[in-house]
Short mmCIF file of the N, C-alpha and C atoms (twelve columns), coordinates in Angstrom:
data_MODEL
# 
_entry.id   MODEL 
# 
loop_
_atom_site.group_PDB 
_atom_site.id 
_atom_site.type_symbol 
_atom_site.label_atom_id 
_atom_site.label_alt_id 
_atom_site.label_comp_id 
_atom_site.label_asym_id 
_atom_site.label_seq_id 
_atom_site.Cartn_x 
_atom_site.Cartn_y 
_atom_site.Cartn_z 
_atom_site.pdbx_PDB_model_num 
ATOM 1   N N  . ARG A 1  121.283 103.321 94.715  1 
ATOM 2   C CA . ARG A 1  122.279 102.816 95.646  1 
ATOM 3   C C  . ARG A 1  123.460 103.764 95.757  1 
ATOM 4   N N  . ALA A 2  123.843 104.368 94.652  1 
ATOM 5   C CA . ALA A 2  124.992 105.270 94.657  1 
ATOM 6   C C  . ALA A 2  124.745 106.464 95.576  1 
ATOM 7   N N  . ALA A 3  123.516 106.977 95.593  1 
ATOM 8   C CA . ALA A 3  123.201 108.115 96.450  1 
ATOM 9   C C  . ALA A 3  123.349 107.765 97.926  1 
ATOM 10  N N  . LEU A 4  123.147 106.505 98.256  1 
ATOM 11  C CA . LEU A 4  123.219 106.084 99.651  1 
ATOM 12  C C  . LEU A 4  124.648 105.870 100.136 1 
ATOM 13  N N  . VAL A 5  125.604 105.854 99.217  1 
ATOM 14  C CA . VAL A 5  127.005 105.714 99.621  1 
ATOM 15  C C  . VAL A 5  127.428 106.947 100.413 1 
ATOM 16  N N  . ASP A 6  127.129 108.118 99.886  1 
ATOM 17  C CA . ASP A 6  127.498 109.362 100.559 1 
ATOM 18  C C  . ASP A 6  126.542 109.721 101.691 1 
ATOM 19  N N  . ARG A 7  125.282 109.378 101.517 1 
ATOM 20  C CA . ARG A 7  124.259 109.719 102.519 1 
ATOM 21  C C  . ARG A 7  123.398 108.485 102.796 1 
ATOM 22  N N  . PRO A 8  123.894 107.577 103.644 1 
ATOM 23  C CA . PRO A 8  123.208 106.302 103.854 1 
ATOM 24  C C  . PRO A 8  121.809 106.412 104.462 1 
ATOM 25  N N  . ASN A 9  121.487 107.530 105.084 1 
ATOM 26  C CA . ASN A 9  120.157 107.699 105.668 1 
ATOM 27  C C  . ASN A 9  119.312 108.710 104.904 1 
ATOM 28  N N  . SER A 10 119.632 108.901 103.636 1 
ATOM 29  C CA . SER A 10 118.871 109.821 102.806 1 
ATOM 30  C C  . SER A 10 117.476 109.252 102.556 1 
ATOM 31  N N  . GLY A 11 116.474 109.981 102.978 1 
ATOM 32  C CA . GLY A 11 115.106 109.526 102.752 1 
ATOM 33  C C  . GLY A 11 114.784 109.368 101.281 1 
ATOM 34  N N  . PHE A 12 115.265 110.307 100.475 1 
ATOM 35  C CA . PHE A 12 114.994 110.220 99.044  1 
ATOM 36  C C  . PHE A 12 115.648 108.982 98.442  1 
ATOM 37  N N  . GLY A 13 116.884 108.714 98.809  1 
ATOM 38  C CA . GLY A 13 117.588 107.543 98.296  1 
ATOM 39  C C  . GLY A 13 116.947 106.245 98.754  1 
ATOM 40  N N  . LEU A 14 116.597 106.179 100.033 1 
ATOM 41  C CA . LEU A 14 115.979 104.964 100.577 1 
ATOM 42  C C  . LEU A 14 114.611 104.720 99.946  1 
ATOM 43  N N  . TYR A 15 113.837 105.793 99.798  1 
ATOM 44  C CA . TYR A 15 112.513 105.636 99.197  1 
ATOM 45  C C  . TYR A 15 112.622 105.169 97.747  1 
ATOM 46  N N  . GLY A 16 113.496 105.787 96.988  1 
ATOM 47  C CA . GLY A 16 113.675 105.398 95.587  1 
ATOM 48  C C  . GLY A 16 114.135 103.966 95.442  1 
ATOM 49  N N  . LEU A 17 115.074 103.561 96.280  1 
ATOM 50  C CA . LEU A 17 115.569 102.184 96.241  1 
ATOM 51  C C  . LEU A 17 114.460 101.203 96.612  1 
ATOM 52  N N  . ALA A 18 113.739 101.484 97.674  1 
ATOM 53  C CA . ALA A 18 112.654 100.599 98.101  1 
ATOM 54  C C  . ALA A 18 111.582 100.485 97.020  1 
ATOM 55  N N  . HIS A 19 111.238 101.605 96.424  1 
ATOM 56  C CA . HIS A 19 110.218 101.599 95.364  1 
ATOM 57  C C  . HIS A 19 110.684 100.753 94.173  1 
ATOM 58  N N  . ALA A 20 111.934 100.925 93.776  1 
ATOM 59  C CA . ALA A 20 112.474 100.146 92.654  1 
ATOM 60  C C  . ALA A 20 112.505 98.657  92.995  1 
ATOM 61  N N  . GLU A 21 112.909 98.329  94.205  1 
ATOM 62  C CA . GLU A 21 112.943 96.920  94.617  1 
ATOM 63  C C  . GLU A 21 111.546 96.323  94.637  1 
ATOM 64  N N  . ASN A 22 110.588 97.095  95.097  1 
ATOM 65  C CA . ASN A 22 109.207 96.633  95.128  1 
ATOM 66  C C  . ASN A 22 108.696 96.353  93.714  1 
ATOM 67  N N  . LEU A 23 108.965 97.271  92.805  1 
ATOM 68  C CA . LEU A 23 108.540 97.075  91.414  1 
ATOM 69  C C  . LEU A 23 109.234 95.884  90.764  1 
ATOM 70  N N  . ALA A 24 110.467 95.614  91.174  1 
ATOM 71  C CA . ALA A 24 111.229 94.492  90.622  1 
ATOM 72  C C  . ALA A 24 110.832 93.165  91.255  1 
ATOM 73  N N  . GLY A 25 109.984 93.228  92.285  1 
ATOM 74  C CA . GLY A 25 109.521 91.996  92.929  1 
ATOM 75  C C  . GLY A 25 110.391 91.513  94.068  1 
ATOM 76  N N  . ASP A 26 111.386 92.282  94.463  1 
ATOM 77  C CA . ASP A 26 112.247 91.903  95.585  1 
ATOM 78  C C  . ASP A 26 111.599 92.420  96.868  1 
ATOM 79  N N  . LYS A 27 110.594 91.690  97.327  1 
ATOM 80  C CA . LYS A 27 109.776 92.146  98.447  1 
ATOM 81  C C  . LYS A 27 110.559 92.247  99.748  1 
ATOM 82  N N  . ALA A 28 111.492 91.333  99.999  1 
ATOM 83  C CA . ALA A 28 112.272 91.375  101.245 1 
ATOM 84  C C  . ALA A 28 113.144 92.629  101.295 1 
ATOM 85  N N  . ALA A 29 113.816 92.944  100.197 1 
ATOM 86  C CA . ALA A 29 114.665 94.136  100.150 1 
ATOM 87  C C  . ALA A 29 113.804 95.398  100.226 1 
ATOM 88  N N  . ALA A 30 112.667 95.394  99.548  1 
ATOM 89  C CA . ALA A 30 111.774 96.555  99.590  1 
ATOM 90  C C  . ALA A 30 111.279 96.786  101.009 1 
ATOM 91  N N  . LYS A 31 110.910 95.732  101.705 1 
ATOM 92  C CA . LYS A 31 110.453 95.856  103.090 1 
ATOM 93  C C  . LYS A 31 111.545 96.466  103.957 1 
ATOM 94  N N  . ARG A 32 112.746 95.946  103.842 1 
ATOM 95  C CA . ARG A 32 113.877 96.447  104.631 1 
ATOM 96  C C  . ARG A 32 114.094 97.945  104.358 1 
ATOM 97  N N  . ASP A 33 114.070 98.332  103.092 1 
ATOM 98  C CA . ASP A 33 114.381 99.712  102.748 1 
ATOM 99  C C  . ASP A 33 113.213 100.664 102.993 1 
ATOM 100 N N  . TYR A 34 111.972 100.200 102.856 1 
ATOM 101 C CA . TYR A 34 110.842 101.043 103.245 1 
ATOM 102 C C  . TYR A 34 110.888 101.296 104.753 1 
ATOM 103 N N  . GLU A 35 111.229 100.279 105.531 1 
ATOM 104 C CA . GLU A 35 111.326 100.458 106.982 1 
ATOM 105 C C  . GLU A 35 112.450 101.434 107.327 1 
ATOM 106 N N  . ALA A 36 113.585 101.335 106.645 1 
ATOM 107 C CA . ALA A 36 114.691 102.275 106.866 1 
ATOM 108 C C  . ALA A 36 114.273 103.689 106.478 1 
ATOM 109 N N  . PHE A 37 113.531 103.808 105.384 1 
ATOM 110 C CA . PHE A 37 113.024 105.107 104.944 1 
ATOM 111 C C  . PHE A 37 112.109 105.716 106.003 1 
ATOM 112 N N  . LEU A 38 111.170 104.924 106.516 1 
ATOM 113 C CA . LEU A 38 110.247 105.437 107.521 1 
ATOM 114 C C  . LEU A 38 110.988 105.851 108.792 1 
ATOM 115 N N  . LYS A 39 112.027 105.125 109.136 1 
ATOM 116 C CA . LYS A 39 112.836 105.494 110.295 1 
ATOM 117 C C  . LYS A 39 113.581 106.802 110.024 1 
ATOM 118 N N  . ALA A 40 114.168 106.927 108.841 1 
ATOM 119 C CA . ALA A 40 114.924 108.137 108.479 1 
ATOM 120 C C  . ALA A 40 114.021 109.362 108.451 1 
ATOM 121 N N  . TRP A 41 112.794 109.194 108.064 1 
ATOM 122 C CA . TRP A 41 111.857 110.309 107.967 1 
ATOM 123 C C  . TRP A 41 110.823 110.278 109.092 1 
ATOM 124 N N  . SER A 42 111.191 109.756 110.233 1 
ATOM 125 C CA . SER A 42 110.235 109.627 111.340 1 
ATOM 126 C C  . SER A 42 109.701 110.973 111.834 1 
ATOM 127 N N  . ALA A 43 110.441 112.043 111.627 1 
ATOM 128 C CA . ALA A 43 109.988 113.365 112.070 1 
ATOM 129 C C  . ALA A 43 109.337 114.173 110.945 1 
ATOM 130 N N  . ALA A 44 109.186 113.577 109.787 1 
ATOM 131 C CA . ALA A 44 108.620 114.296 108.639 1 
ATOM 132 C C  . ALA A 44 107.110 114.441 108.781 1 
ATOM 133 N N  . ASP A 45 106.560 115.340 108.017 1 
ATOM 134 C CA . ASP A 45 105.115 115.561 107.962 1 
ATOM 135 C C  . ASP A 45 104.433 114.261 107.545 1 
ATOM 136 N N  . ARG A 46 103.582 113.734 108.393 1 
ATOM 137 C CA . ARG A 46 102.948 112.436 108.143 1 
ATOM 138 C C  . ARG A 46 102.045 112.440 106.911 1 
ATOM 139 N N  . ALA A 47 101.712 113.603 106.402 1 
ATOM 140 C CA . ALA A 47 100.838 113.693 105.225 1 
ATOM 141 C C  . ALA A 47 101.610 113.588 103.910 1 
ATOM 142 N N  . LEU A 48 102.933 113.527 103.977 1 
ATOM 143 C CA . LEU A 48 103.712 113.425 102.736 1 
ATOM 144 C C  . LEU A 48 103.351 112.149 101.974 1 
ATOM 145 N N  . PRO A 49 103.181 112.245 100.663 1 
ATOM 146 C CA . PRO A 49 102.780 111.073 99.885  1 
ATOM 147 C C  . PRO A 49 103.800 109.932 99.945  1 
ATOM 148 N N  . GLN A 50 105.076 110.243 100.070 1 
ATOM 149 C CA . GLN A 50 106.080 109.184 100.155 1 
ATOM 150 C C  . GLN A 50 105.869 108.325 101.404 1 
ATOM 151 N N  . LEU A 51 105.526 108.959 102.516 1 
ATOM 152 C CA . LEU A 51 105.278 108.218 103.746 1 
ATOM 153 C C  . LEU A 51 104.038 107.338 103.605 1 
ATOM 154 N N  . ALA A 52 102.994 107.886 103.017 1 
ATOM 155 C CA . ALA A 52 101.771 107.110 102.808 1 
ATOM 156 C C  . ALA A 52 102.032 105.927 101.885 1 
ATOM 157 N N  . ASN A 53 102.793 106.143 100.815 1 
ATOM 158 C CA . ASN A 53 103.100 105.056 99.878  1 
ATOM 159 C C  . ASN A 53 103.933 103.972 100.540 1 
ATOM 160 N N  . ALA A 54 104.898 104.359 101.364 1 
ATOM 161 C CA . ALA A 54 105.743 103.378 102.049 1 
ATOM 162 C C  . ALA A 54 104.914 102.564 103.031 1 
ATOM 163 N N  . ARG A 55 104.071 103.237 103.802 1 
ATOM 164 C CA . ARG A 55 103.221 102.510 104.756 1 
ATOM 165 C C  . ARG A 55 102.271 101.569 104.021 1 
ATOM 166 N N  . LYS A 56 101.712 102.021 102.928 1 
ATOM 167 C CA . LYS A 56 100.803 101.185 102.139 1 
ATOM 168 C C  . LYS A 56 101.536 99.971  101.578 1 
ATOM 169 N N  . ALA A 57 102.725 100.166 101.050 1 
ATOM 170 C CA . ALA A 57 103.499 99.052  100.499 1 
ATOM 171 C C  . ALA A 57 103.809 98.029  101.581 1 
ATOM 172 N N  . LEU A 58 104.154 98.497  102.778 1 
ATOM 173 C CA . LEU A 58 104.434 97.564  103.874 1 
ATOM 174 C C  . LEU A 58 103.170 96.838  104.309 1 
ATOM 175 N N  . ASP A 59 102.038 97.544  104.357 1 
ATOM 176 C CA . ASP A 59 100.771 96.908  104.721 1 
ATOM 177 C C  . ASP A 59 100.380 95.837  103.721 1 
ATOM 178 N N  . VAL A 60 100.576 96.114  102.438 1 
ATOM 179 C CA . VAL A 60 100.250 95.147  101.381 1 
ATOM 180 C C  . VAL A 60 101.134 93.912  101.523 1 
ATOM 181 N N  . GLN A 61 102.410 94.109  101.816 1 
ATOM 182 C CA . GLN A 61 103.329 92.977  101.967 1 
ATOM 183 C C  . GLN A 61 102.927 92.117  103.162 1 
ATOM 184 N N  . VAL A 62 102.534 92.742  104.265 1 
ATOM 185 C CA . VAL A 62 102.119 91.989  105.447 1 
ATOM 186 C C  . VAL A 62 100.847 91.205  105.146 1 
ATOM 187 N N  . ALA A 63 99.895  91.849  104.480 1 
ATOM 188 C CA . ALA A 63 98.630  91.186  104.165 1 
ATOM 189 C C  . ALA A 63 98.841  90.014  103.204 1 
ATOM 190 N N  . SER A 64 99.738  90.151  102.246 1 
ATOM 191 C CA . SER A 64 99.948  89.072  101.273 1 
ATOM 192 C C  . SER A 64 100.770 87.928  101.849 1 
ATOM 193 N N  . SER A 65 101.435 88.150  102.970 1 
ATOM 194 C CA . SER A 65 102.228 87.068  103.570 1 
ATOM 195 C C  . SER A 65 101.417 86.228  104.529 1 
ATOM 196 N N  . ARG A 66 100.189 86.603  104.749 1 
ATOM 197 C CA . ARG A 66 99.322  85.838  105.690 1 
ATOM 198 C C  . ARG A 66 98.720  84.638  105.024 1 
# 
């Protein structure tokens, strides 16, 4: 969170926060921050593992909410 104070759209900060929230079980916050991460890195190389992990985490959350 501290890293996002100075750089609120930092992909690294958003990804780390979302990952930590996901591991802690805060699925709503993780969803919000993974989506912000994907938006911040929308022009990044789609093959980056962080992008794949974020998309997978969001897909899992959608599937488990059905």
